Amino acid sequence: MANNTHDAIIIGGGHNGLVTAAYLAKAGYKVLVLERREIVGGCCITEELWPGFKVSTAAYVNSLLRPEIIKDLELKKCGFEMLPRSPSSFTPFPDGRYLMMGPDKEMTHREIAKFSKRDADAYPKYEDMLTRVADFLEPMLTQTPPDPFGGVGSLWKLGQLGMGFRRLGRTTATEAVEILTGAARPILDRWFESEELKATIATDAVIGAYAPPSHPGTAYVLFHHVMGECNGVRGVWGYVRGGMGTISNSIASAAKSYGAEIRTNAEVGKILVNNGVVQGVALKDGTEFRARRVASCADANVTFLKLMDPKDLPGEFTAQVKKIDYSSATVKINVALDRPPNWKALPSDGKVGPQHHGTMHICPDQDYIERAFDDAKYGRWSQNPMLECTMATALDSTLAPEGKHILSMFVQYAPYHLKGTTWEVEKDKFADRCFDILEEYAPGFKSSVLHRIVIPPPDMERMWGITGGNIMQGAMSLSSMFSFRPAAGYANYRTPVKGLYLCGAAAHPGGGVMGACGLNAAREMLKDR
């Protein structure tokens, strides 16, 4: 049993869990990470799905990974390298025109001006507004949220936040509140007149969300996509050389260099508790590991309702956990191609062009997104889904055989539960419809497909252990964020069980490959040492 005793055990080798493990091991803890799959990374992975094709099966682009984590864990020495995307997006339209954007400001101005000179002039002001709000909100990502119902210390923290909010001034403060609580569409409609521009931006407001841009809460999802940086440049997204799994592997390498032990094919079946104090965990095969501290990278539903005995948790807390919204309407389709898409709006004759560098959107206007959501609202997959496509092989030749490519398609909307049918019956029909739509914009696409894998929400749940297939480990609405994530009174990464912590996206600040949840959890665990 001595070999099975550790200072801390991490349930799940997702990138957040690995971050927690690395910081604890660096501080001298004897740490064990237990991952149920054969590879670490959770949803931040690279897998060779077909010979020679290394696919970022789930997460596919990065910007949010916290710079302090990259620095503290010396991830660049462990193989982490970002490849900035320029242009960052390409949106073709049915009339043959296209919009290409960022990060080149002059190019973006010229491109937007093709549709509206007024919008081209307004766009830098819009970005400035987001930057002002980000300057206030971004530091909160790596802070432990105060408890509004806590003691003097929490009230002091709330007071500090309030003073910081006052210093924003009325205009910026109002903008911040709208970003945190409002819908993306009214904001975009107020700033811009061109549907082509608004539709392109609106895609970032709904990715991973069970909501159209007209729903409250989507403004924060939109904002979530402009907070990060790539190689020190704010708001720029990039690919990771070698695929997204390089992030997880580099963190795992750092953790192991500090002495952490990582076991794969080790699925936890139960969290062991005695008299309100964590004792360790038991694997599905019965093997027990003991530790005074256990941190779960799994979501709240899995952690508290599947891995624990109900008698070990207060009924009020369990009731709050059961209310968490895990609705999902996203399908991931990974495709191997023998040539890049040849867009009618900007042909490339089988070669890689700037139109392939960033995210390629099929989304002509905001109403298109709204109608796509309408289908999902009534239990159907969208007949005209929104497609967000990326081709990392445009910048990273290590991912596929020479001349071949990988296309990542993140598609909305498609609900977890289908009315009158199942995903086993429907997933290939849905993928065929997505391919038909892409064929309209890029003739010859379907004949270029070598392989594909279709991953609807139930398969996401089965493969990656995320309830409902929700990539954020729970809704990113105001009622589920900051001091209320995962539940009121428990946003400090601690749980009702002494020594048991949350370190994944179920905790603040939520989903996205940023590592902040793991960083914050490690900090609180070290405080309790």
Short mmCIF file of C-alpha atoms in Angstrom, two decimals, residues 46-440:
data_model
loop_
_atom_site.label_atom_id
_atom_site.label_comp_id
_atom_site.label_asym_id
_atom_site.label_seq_id
_atom_site.Cartn_x
_atom_site.Cartn_y
_atom_site.Cartn_z
CA THR A 46 -3.81 14.49 -31.25
CA GLU A 47 -4.57 11.02 -32.60
CA GLU A 48 -3.41 9.22 -35.72
CA LEU A 49 -6.87 8.27 -36.93
CA TRP A 50 -5.62 7.11 -40.33
CA PRO A 51 -2.04 6.19 -41.32
CA GLY A 52 0.00 9.36 -41.55
CA PHE A 53 -2.87 11.67 -40.52
CA LYS A 54 -2.44 13.18 -37.04
CA VAL A 55 -5.78 14.70 -36.07
CA SER A 56 -6.75 17.13 -33.30
CA THR A 57 -9.82 15.02 -32.66
CA ALA A 58 -11.64 17.46 -30.37
CA ALA A 59 -10.17 20.94 -29.68
CA TYR A 60 -8.54 22.32 -32.81
CA VAL A 61 -7.18 25.88 -32.33
CA ASN A 62 -5.55 27.70 -29.43
CA SER A 63 -5.16 31.18 -28.03
CA LEU A 64 -6.38 31.01 -24.46
CA LEU A 65 -3.60 28.92 -22.89
CA ARG A 66 -2.41 31.17 -20.09
CA PRO A 67 1.00 32.74 -20.76
CA GLU A 68 2.03 32.31 -17.12
CA ILE A 69 1.56 28.54 -17.46
CA ILE A 70 3.69 28.48 -20.61
CA LYS A 71 6.39 30.39 -18.73
CA ASP A 72 6.18 28.70 -15.31
CA LEU A 73 6.24 25.17 -16.71
CA GLU A 74 8.72 26.03 -19.50
CA LEU A 75 6.44 24.42 -22.05
CA LYS A 76 8.45 25.63 -25.03
CA LYS A 77 11.31 23.44 -23.82
CA CYS A 78 8.85 20.53 -23.80
CA GLY A 79 7.83 20.93 -27.45
CA PHE A 80 5.06 23.54 -27.29
CA GLU A 81 5.06 25.86 -30.32
CA MET A 82 2.31 28.10 -31.64
CA LEU A 83 1.75 28.82 -35.33
CA PRO A 84 -0.17 32.11 -35.68
CA ARG A 85 -2.90 32.19 -38.31
CA SER A 86 -2.93 35.01 -40.82
CA PRO A 87 -5.52 35.61 -42.15
CA SER A 88 -7.55 34.42 -39.19
CA SER A 89 -10.83 33.85 -41.02
CA PHE A 90 -12.34 33.41 -44.47
CA THR A 91 -16.07 33.57 -45.15
CA PRO A 92 -17.33 32.87 -48.69
CA PHE A 93 -20.84 33.98 -49.64
CA PRO A 94 -23.42 32.57 -52.06
CA ASP A 95 -23.07 35.57 -54.39
CA GLY A 96 -19.39 34.78 -55.02
CA ARG A 97 -17.94 37.44 -52.73
CA TYR A 98 -15.84 36.68 -49.63
CA LEU A 99 -14.64 38.34 -46.43
CA MET A 100 -11.12 37.71 -45.14
CA MET A 101 -10.12 39.06 -41.73
CA GLY A 102 -7.21 39.66 -39.36
CA PRO A 103 -4.81 39.96 -37.80
CA ASP A 104 -3.50 42.39 -40.47
CA LYS A 105 -5.47 45.54 -39.62
CA GLU A 106 -5.03 47.21 -43.02
CA MET A 107 -6.16 44.09 -44.86
CA THR A 108 -9.14 43.70 -42.52
CA HIS A 109 -10.16 47.32 -43.16
CA ARG A 110 -9.97 46.80 -46.93
CA GLU A 111 -11.92 43.57 -46.75
CA ILE A 112 -14.74 44.95 -44.59
CA ALA A 113 -14.93 48.05 -46.79
CA LYS A 114 -15.95 45.80 -49.69
CA PHE A 115 -19.25 45.42 -47.84
CA SER A 116 -19.45 48.64 -45.84
CA LYS A 117 -17.07 51.59 -45.52
CA ARG A 118 -18.88 52.56 -42.32
CA ASP A 119 -18.25 49.12 -40.81
CA ALA A 120 -14.62 49.18 -41.84
CA ASP A 121 -14.16 52.41 -39.88
CA ALA A 122 -16.19 51.11 -36.93
CA TYR A 123 -14.41 47.79 -36.56
CA PRO A 124 -11.22 49.13 -34.86
CA LYS A 125 -13.46 50.99 -32.39
CA TYR A 126 -15.35 47.77 -31.71
CA GLU A 127 -12.05 45.99 -31.02
CA ASP A 128 -10.99 48.83 -28.74
CA MET A 129 -14.22 48.38 -26.77
CA LEU A 130 -13.53 44.68 -26.35
CA THR A 131 -9.97 45.45 -25.25
CA ARG A 132 -11.18 47.86 -22.57
CA VAL A 133 -13.54 45.23 -21.21
CA ALA A 134 -10.83 42.55 -21.45
CA ASP A 135 -8.43 44.67 -19.41
CA PHE A 136 -10.97 44.48 -16.58
CA LEU A 137 -12.21 40.91 -16.98
CA GLU A 138 -9.15 38.94 -18.09
CA PRO A 139 -7.29 39.14 -14.74
CA MET A 140 -10.30 37.39 -13.17
CA LEU A 141 -9.52 34.25 -15.15
CA THR A 142 -6.70 33.40 -12.77
CA GLN A 143 -8.40 34.60 -9.59
CA THR A 144 -10.36 32.49 -7.14
CA PRO A 145 -13.93 33.85 -7.17
CA PRO A 146 -15.16 35.30 -3.88
CA ASP A 147 -18.18 33.79 -2.17
CA PRO A 148 -21.00 36.39 -2.07
CA PHE A 149 -22.34 34.59 0.99
CA GLY A 150 -18.95 34.12 2.68
CA GLY A 151 -17.09 35.88 5.43
CA VAL A 152 -15.19 39.14 5.69
CA GLY A 153 -12.43 37.99 3.32
CA SER A 154 -14.92 37.28 0.53
CA LEU A 155 -16.70 40.56 1.13
CA TRP A 156 -13.34 42.35 0.90
CA LYS A 157 -12.65 40.69 -2.46
CA LEU A 158 -16.11 41.64 -3.70
CA GLY A 159 -15.45 45.20 -2.61
CA GLN A 160 -12.19 45.26 -4.57
CA LEU A 161 -14.02 44.02 -7.66
CA GLY A 162 -16.63 46.70 -7.15
CA MET A 163 -14.00 49.42 -6.93
CA GLY A 164 -12.33 48.12 -10.08
CA PHE A 165 -15.72 48.19 -11.79
CA ARG A 166 -16.27 51.81 -10.74
CA ARG A 167 -12.91 52.81 -12.17
CA LEU A 168 -14.05 51.64 -15.60
CA GLY A 169 -16.36 54.60 -15.86
CA ARG A 170 -20.02 54.50 -16.84
CA THR A 171 -19.50 53.79 -20.53
CA THR A 172 -17.04 50.90 -20.23
CA ALA A 173 -18.85 49.52 -17.19
CA THR A 174 -22.09 49.40 -19.16
CA GLU A 175 -20.27 47.64 -22.01
CA ALA A 176 -18.82 45.11 -19.57
CA VAL A 177 -22.22 44.30 -18.09
CA GLU A 178 -23.69 43.81 -21.56
CA ILE A 179 -20.81 41.53 -22.55
CA LEU A 180 -21.30 39.45 -19.40
CA THR A 181 -25.07 39.17 -19.54
CA GLY A 182 -26.36 40.05 -22.99
CA ALA A 183 -26.89 38.55 -26.42
CA ALA A 184 -24.33 38.94 -29.18
CA ARG A 185 -26.78 39.90 -31.91
CA PRO A 186 -28.02 43.23 -30.48
CA ILE A 187 -24.42 44.27 -29.87
CA LEU A 188 -23.36 43.40 -33.43
CA ASP A 189 -26.48 45.03 -34.89
CA ARG A 190 -25.69 48.24 -33.03
CA TRP A 191 -22.07 48.34 -34.15
CA PHE A 192 -22.36 47.20 -37.77
CA GLU A 193 -24.67 47.25 -40.78
CA SER A 194 -23.14 44.56 -42.98
CA GLU A 195 -24.66 41.11 -42.46
CA GLU A 196 -21.54 39.55 -43.95
CA LEU A 197 -19.39 41.01 -41.18
CA LYS A 198 -21.93 40.38 -38.43
CA ALA A 199 -22.38 36.74 -39.45
CA THR A 200 -18.62 36.16 -39.48
CA ILE A 201 -18.23 37.57 -35.97
CA ALA A 202 -21.40 35.88 -34.69
CA THR A 203 -19.98 32.42 -35.29
CA ASP A 204 -17.65 32.98 -32.32
CA ALA A 205 -20.64 33.79 -30.13
CA VAL A 206 -22.27 30.40 -30.49
CA ILE A 207 -19.49 27.82 -30.82
CA GLY A 208 -20.14 25.13 -28.25
CA ALA A 209 -23.28 26.91 -27.01
CA TYR A 210 -26.83 25.63 -27.19
CA ALA A 211 -28.06 29.05 -28.28
CA PRO A 212 -28.28 31.35 -31.32
CA PRO A 213 -26.70 34.83 -31.24
CA SER A 214 -30.02 36.40 -30.18
CA HIS A 215 -29.94 34.59 -26.82
CA PRO A 216 -28.54 36.18 -23.63
CA GLY A 217 -25.15 34.80 -22.67
CA THR A 218 -23.78 34.57 -26.21
CA ALA A 219 -21.99 37.91 -25.88
CA TYR A 220 -19.72 36.37 -23.25
CA VAL A 221 -19.03 33.35 -25.46
CA LEU A 222 -18.08 35.85 -28.18
CA PHE A 223 -15.85 37.72 -25.76
CA HIS A 224 -14.31 34.42 -24.65
CA HIS A 225 -12.85 34.12 -28.14
CA VAL A 226 -11.00 37.46 -28.11
CA MET A 227 -9.26 37.30 -24.72
CA GLY A 228 -6.26 35.14 -25.56
CA GLU A 229 -2.97 35.65 -27.34
CA CYS A 230 -0.57 33.88 -29.65
CA ASN A 231 3.17 34.38 -29.12
CA GLY A 232 2.42 37.49 -27.09
CA VAL A 233 0.07 39.10 -29.62
CA ARG A 234 -3.36 39.64 -28.12
CA GLY A 235 -6.51 38.35 -29.81
CA VAL A 236 -4.63 36.16 -32.29
CA TRP A 237 -5.45 32.46 -32.55
CA GLY A 238 -3.11 29.82 -33.86
CA TYR A 239 -2.46 26.16 -34.47
CA VAL A 240 -0.14 24.13 -32.29
CA ARG A 241 2.65 22.38 -34.14
CA GLY A 242 1.96 18.67 -34.00
CA GLY A 243 -1.69 19.22 -33.15
CA MET A 244 -3.49 20.17 -29.95
CA GLY A 245 -2.15 17.09 -28.20
CA THR A 246 1.22 18.84 -28.12
CA ILE A 247 -0.21 21.14 -25.43
CA SER A 248 -1.21 18.24 -23.20
CA ASN A 249 1.96 16.28 -23.91
CA SER A 250 4.18 19.27 -23.12
CA ILE A 251 2.38 19.84 -19.81
CA ALA A 252 2.63 16.13 -19.03
CA SER A 253 6.36 16.23 -19.79
CA ALA A 254 6.78 19.16 -17.44
CA ALA A 255 4.78 17.39 -14.72
CA LYS A 256 6.88 14.24 -15.05
CA SER A 257 10.09 16.27 -14.96
CA TYR A 258 8.98 17.52 -11.54
CA GLY A 259 8.32 13.97 -10.37
CA ALA A 260 4.62 13.44 -11.11
CA GLU A 261 3.48 9.95 -12.07
CA ILE A 262 0.95 9.61 -14.91
CA ARG A 263 -0.96 6.38 -15.47
CA THR A 264 -3.13 5.79 -18.53
CA ASN A 265 -5.79 3.09 -18.94
CA ALA A 266 -6.57 3.74 -15.29
CA GLU A 267 -10.27 4.59 -14.98
CA VAL A 268 -11.39 5.80 -11.57
CA GLY A 269 -14.58 4.14 -10.39
CA LYS A 270 -15.05 5.72 -6.98
CA ILE A 271 -13.81 8.55 -4.81
CA LEU A 272 -13.16 7.19 -1.31
CA VAL A 273 -14.51 9.26 1.58
CA ASN A 274 -14.66 8.66 5.33
CA ASN A 275 -16.49 10.97 7.74
CA GLY A 276 -16.46 13.86 5.27
CA VAL A 277 -12.74 13.57 4.47
CA VAL A 278 -11.32 12.24 1.21
CA GLN A 279 -9.19 9.12 1.51
CA GLY A 280 -8.23 8.48 -2.09
CA VAL A 281 -9.76 6.71 -5.09
CA ALA A 282 -10.55 3.22 -6.32
CA LEU A 283 -10.14 2.25 -9.96
CA LYS A 284 -12.80 0.34 -11.85
CA ASP A 285 -10.67 -2.79 -11.41
CA GLY A 286 -10.71 -2.33 -7.62
CA THR A 287 -7.15 -1.03 -7.19
CA GLU A 288 -7.04 1.63 -4.47
CA PHE A 289 -4.77 4.66 -4.23
CA ARG A 290 -4.61 6.76 -1.07
CA ALA A 291 -4.09 10.50 -0.77
CA ARG A 292 -5.12 13.32 1.54
CA ARG A 293 -5.88 15.47 -1.49
CA VAL A 294 -7.80 14.48 -4.60
CA ALA A 295 -8.57 16.85 -7.50
CA SER A 296 -11.08 15.91 -10.19
CA CYS A 297 -10.66 17.13 -13.74
CA ALA A 298 -13.98 15.50 -14.64
CA ASP A 299 -17.18 17.54 -14.82
CA ALA A 300 -19.42 18.03 -11.78
CA ASN A 301 -21.95 15.44 -12.90
CA VAL A 302 -19.31 12.73 -13.23
CA THR A 303 -17.42 13.75 -10.10
CA PHE A 304 -20.29 14.08 -7.65
CA LEU A 305 -23.10 11.98 -9.11
CA LYS A 306 -21.18 9.06 -10.63
CA LEU A 307 -17.96 8.70 -8.63
CA MET A 308 -19.35 9.43 -5.16
CA ASP A 309 -21.81 7.96 -2.71
CA PRO A 310 -24.74 10.39 -2.24
CA LYS A 311 -24.43 10.07 1.55
CA ASP A 312 -21.01 11.74 1.37
CA LEU A 313 -22.46 15.00 0.01
CA PRO A 314 -24.95 17.50 1.47
CA GLY A 315 -28.35 17.25 -0.20
CA GLU A 316 -28.42 20.98 -0.98
CA PHE A 317 -25.11 20.74 -2.83
CA THR A 318 -26.20 17.68 -4.81
CA ALA A 319 -29.40 19.50 -5.78
CA GLN A 320 -27.34 22.38 -7.20
CA VAL A 321 -25.13 19.97 -9.17
CA LYS A 322 -28.19 18.30 -10.69
CA LYS A 323 -29.33 21.68 -12.04
CA ILE A 324 -26.20 22.25 -14.15
CA ASP A 325 -27.09 22.58 -17.84
CA TYR A 326 -25.11 20.26 -20.11
CA SER A 327 -27.08 20.91 -23.29
CA SER A 328 -24.97 20.53 -26.41
CA ALA A 329 -25.68 20.93 -30.10
CA THR A 330 -22.26 20.51 -31.69
CA VAL A 331 -20.94 17.78 -33.96
CA LYS A 332 -17.25 17.38 -34.74
CA ILE A 333 -16.35 15.95 -38.15
CA ASN A 334 -12.70 15.19 -38.86
CA VAL A 335 -11.84 14.73 -42.53
CA ALA A 336 -8.75 13.60 -44.43
CA LEU A 337 -8.41 15.26 -47.85
CA ASP A 338 -6.21 14.71 -50.87
CA ARG A 339 -6.32 18.45 -51.70
CA PRO A 340 -7.49 21.73 -50.10
CA PRO A 341 -11.06 22.97 -50.67
CA ASN A 342 -11.23 24.95 -53.90
CA TRP A 343 -13.55 27.82 -52.98
CA LYS A 344 -15.64 29.30 -55.79
CA ALA A 345 -15.22 32.73 -54.20
CA LEU A 346 -11.43 32.45 -54.23
CA PRO A 347 -10.11 29.49 -56.27
CA SER A 348 -6.71 28.04 -55.46
CA ASP A 349 -6.49 25.18 -58.03
CA GLY A 350 -5.48 22.53 -55.51
CA LYS A 351 -2.90 24.66 -53.75
CA VAL A 352 -2.89 26.10 -50.22
CA GLY A 353 -3.73 29.80 -50.18
CA PRO A 354 -4.33 32.42 -47.48
CA GLN A 355 -8.02 31.48 -47.52
CA HIS A 356 -7.03 28.14 -45.95
CA HIS A 357 -4.94 29.53 -43.10
CA GLY A 358 -7.69 30.49 -40.68
CA THR A 359 -11.23 29.49 -39.87
CA MET A 360 -13.40 29.00 -42.95
CA HIS A 361 -17.05 29.79 -42.21
CA ILE A 362 -20.19 28.70 -44.00
CA CYS A 363 -22.61 31.19 -42.52
CA PRO A 364 -24.03 33.85 -44.89
CA ASP A 365 -25.96 35.89 -42.29
CA GLN A 366 -27.20 35.89 -38.71
CA ASP A 367 -30.66 34.66 -39.70
CA TYR A 368 -28.99 31.55 -41.10
CA ILE A 369 -27.67 30.77 -37.59
CA GLU A 370 -31.06 31.46 -36.03
CA ARG A 371 -32.82 29.12 -38.44
CA ALA A 372 -30.20 26.44 -37.86
CA PHE A 373 -30.91 26.66 -34.14
CA ASP A 374 -34.66 26.43 -34.73
CA ASP A 375 -34.24 22.87 -35.99
CA ALA A 376 -32.28 21.83 -32.90
CA LYS A 377 -34.79 23.51 -30.63
CA TYR A 378 -37.39 21.01 -31.82
CA GLY A 379 -35.14 17.96 -31.59
CA ARG A 380 -33.86 17.89 -35.18
CA TRP A 381 -30.41 18.35 -36.63
CA SER A 382 -30.07 21.51 -38.70
CA GLN A 383 -30.91 21.12 -42.36
CA ASN A 384 -28.66 24.09 -43.07
CA PRO A 385 -26.04 23.93 -40.31
CA MET A 386 -23.37 26.49 -39.54
CA LEU A 387 -19.97 25.12 -40.52
CA GLU A 388 -16.71 26.23 -38.95
CA CYS A 389 -13.81 24.60 -40.78
CA THR A 390 -10.08 24.73 -40.08
CA MET A 391 -7.17 23.16 -41.95
CA ALA A 392 -4.11 23.13 -39.69
CA THR A 393 -2.10 21.41 -42.41
CA ALA A 394 -2.07 24.76 -44.24
CA LEU A 395 0.59 25.81 -41.71
CA ASP A 396 1.79 22.52 -40.22
CA SER A 397 3.08 19.93 -42.68
CA THR A 398 3.85 17.44 -39.88
CA LEU A 399 0.19 16.42 -39.56
CA ALA A 400 -0.42 14.64 -42.86
CA PRO A 401 1.40 12.94 -45.75
CA GLU A 402 2.86 15.31 -48.33
CA GLY A 403 0.15 17.00 -50.37
CA LYS A 404 -2.65 15.71 -48.11
CA HIS A 405 -4.66 17.67 -45.59
CA ILE A 406 -6.86 17.46 -42.52
CA LEU A 407 -10.08 19.44 -42.30
CA SER A 408 -11.67 19.96 -38.89
CA MET A 409 -15.39 20.72 -39.10
CA PHE A 410 -17.15 22.05 -36.00
CA VAL A 411 -20.84 22.02 -36.88
CA GLN A 412 -23.97 23.44 -35.28
CA TYR A 413 -26.72 22.71 -34.47
CA ALA A 414 -27.38 19.09 -33.60
CA PRO A 415 -28.96 18.23 -30.22
CA TYR A 416 -27.91 15.35 -27.98
CA HIS A 417 -31.43 13.88 -28.09
CA LEU A 418 -33.03 13.54 -31.51
CA LYS A 419 -36.79 13.38 -31.76
CA GLY A 420 -38.00 10.04 -33.12
CA THR A 421 -34.56 8.71 -34.10
CA THR A 422 -31.00 8.19 -32.86
CA TRP A 423 -27.55 9.43 -33.74
CA GLU A 424 -26.51 5.95 -34.80
CA VAL A 425 -29.10 6.24 -37.55
CA GLU A 426 -28.58 9.91 -38.32
CA LYS A 427 -24.91 10.81 -37.98
CA ASP A 428 -23.84 9.86 -41.49
CA LYS A 429 -26.93 11.53 -42.95
CA PHE A 430 -26.00 14.70 -41.07
CA ALA A 431 -22.39 14.54 -42.25
CA ASP A 432 -23.58 13.99 -45.83
CA ARG A 433 -25.70 17.14 -45.56
CA CYS A 434 -22.71 19.12 -44.25
CA PHE A 435 -20.61 17.87 -47.16
CA ASP A 436 -23.34 18.81 -49.64
CA ILE A 437 -23.36 22.37 -48.29
CA LEU A 438 -19.58 22.62 -48.46
CA GLU A 439 -19.70 21.28 -52.02
CA GLU A 440 -21.91 24.23 -53.02
#
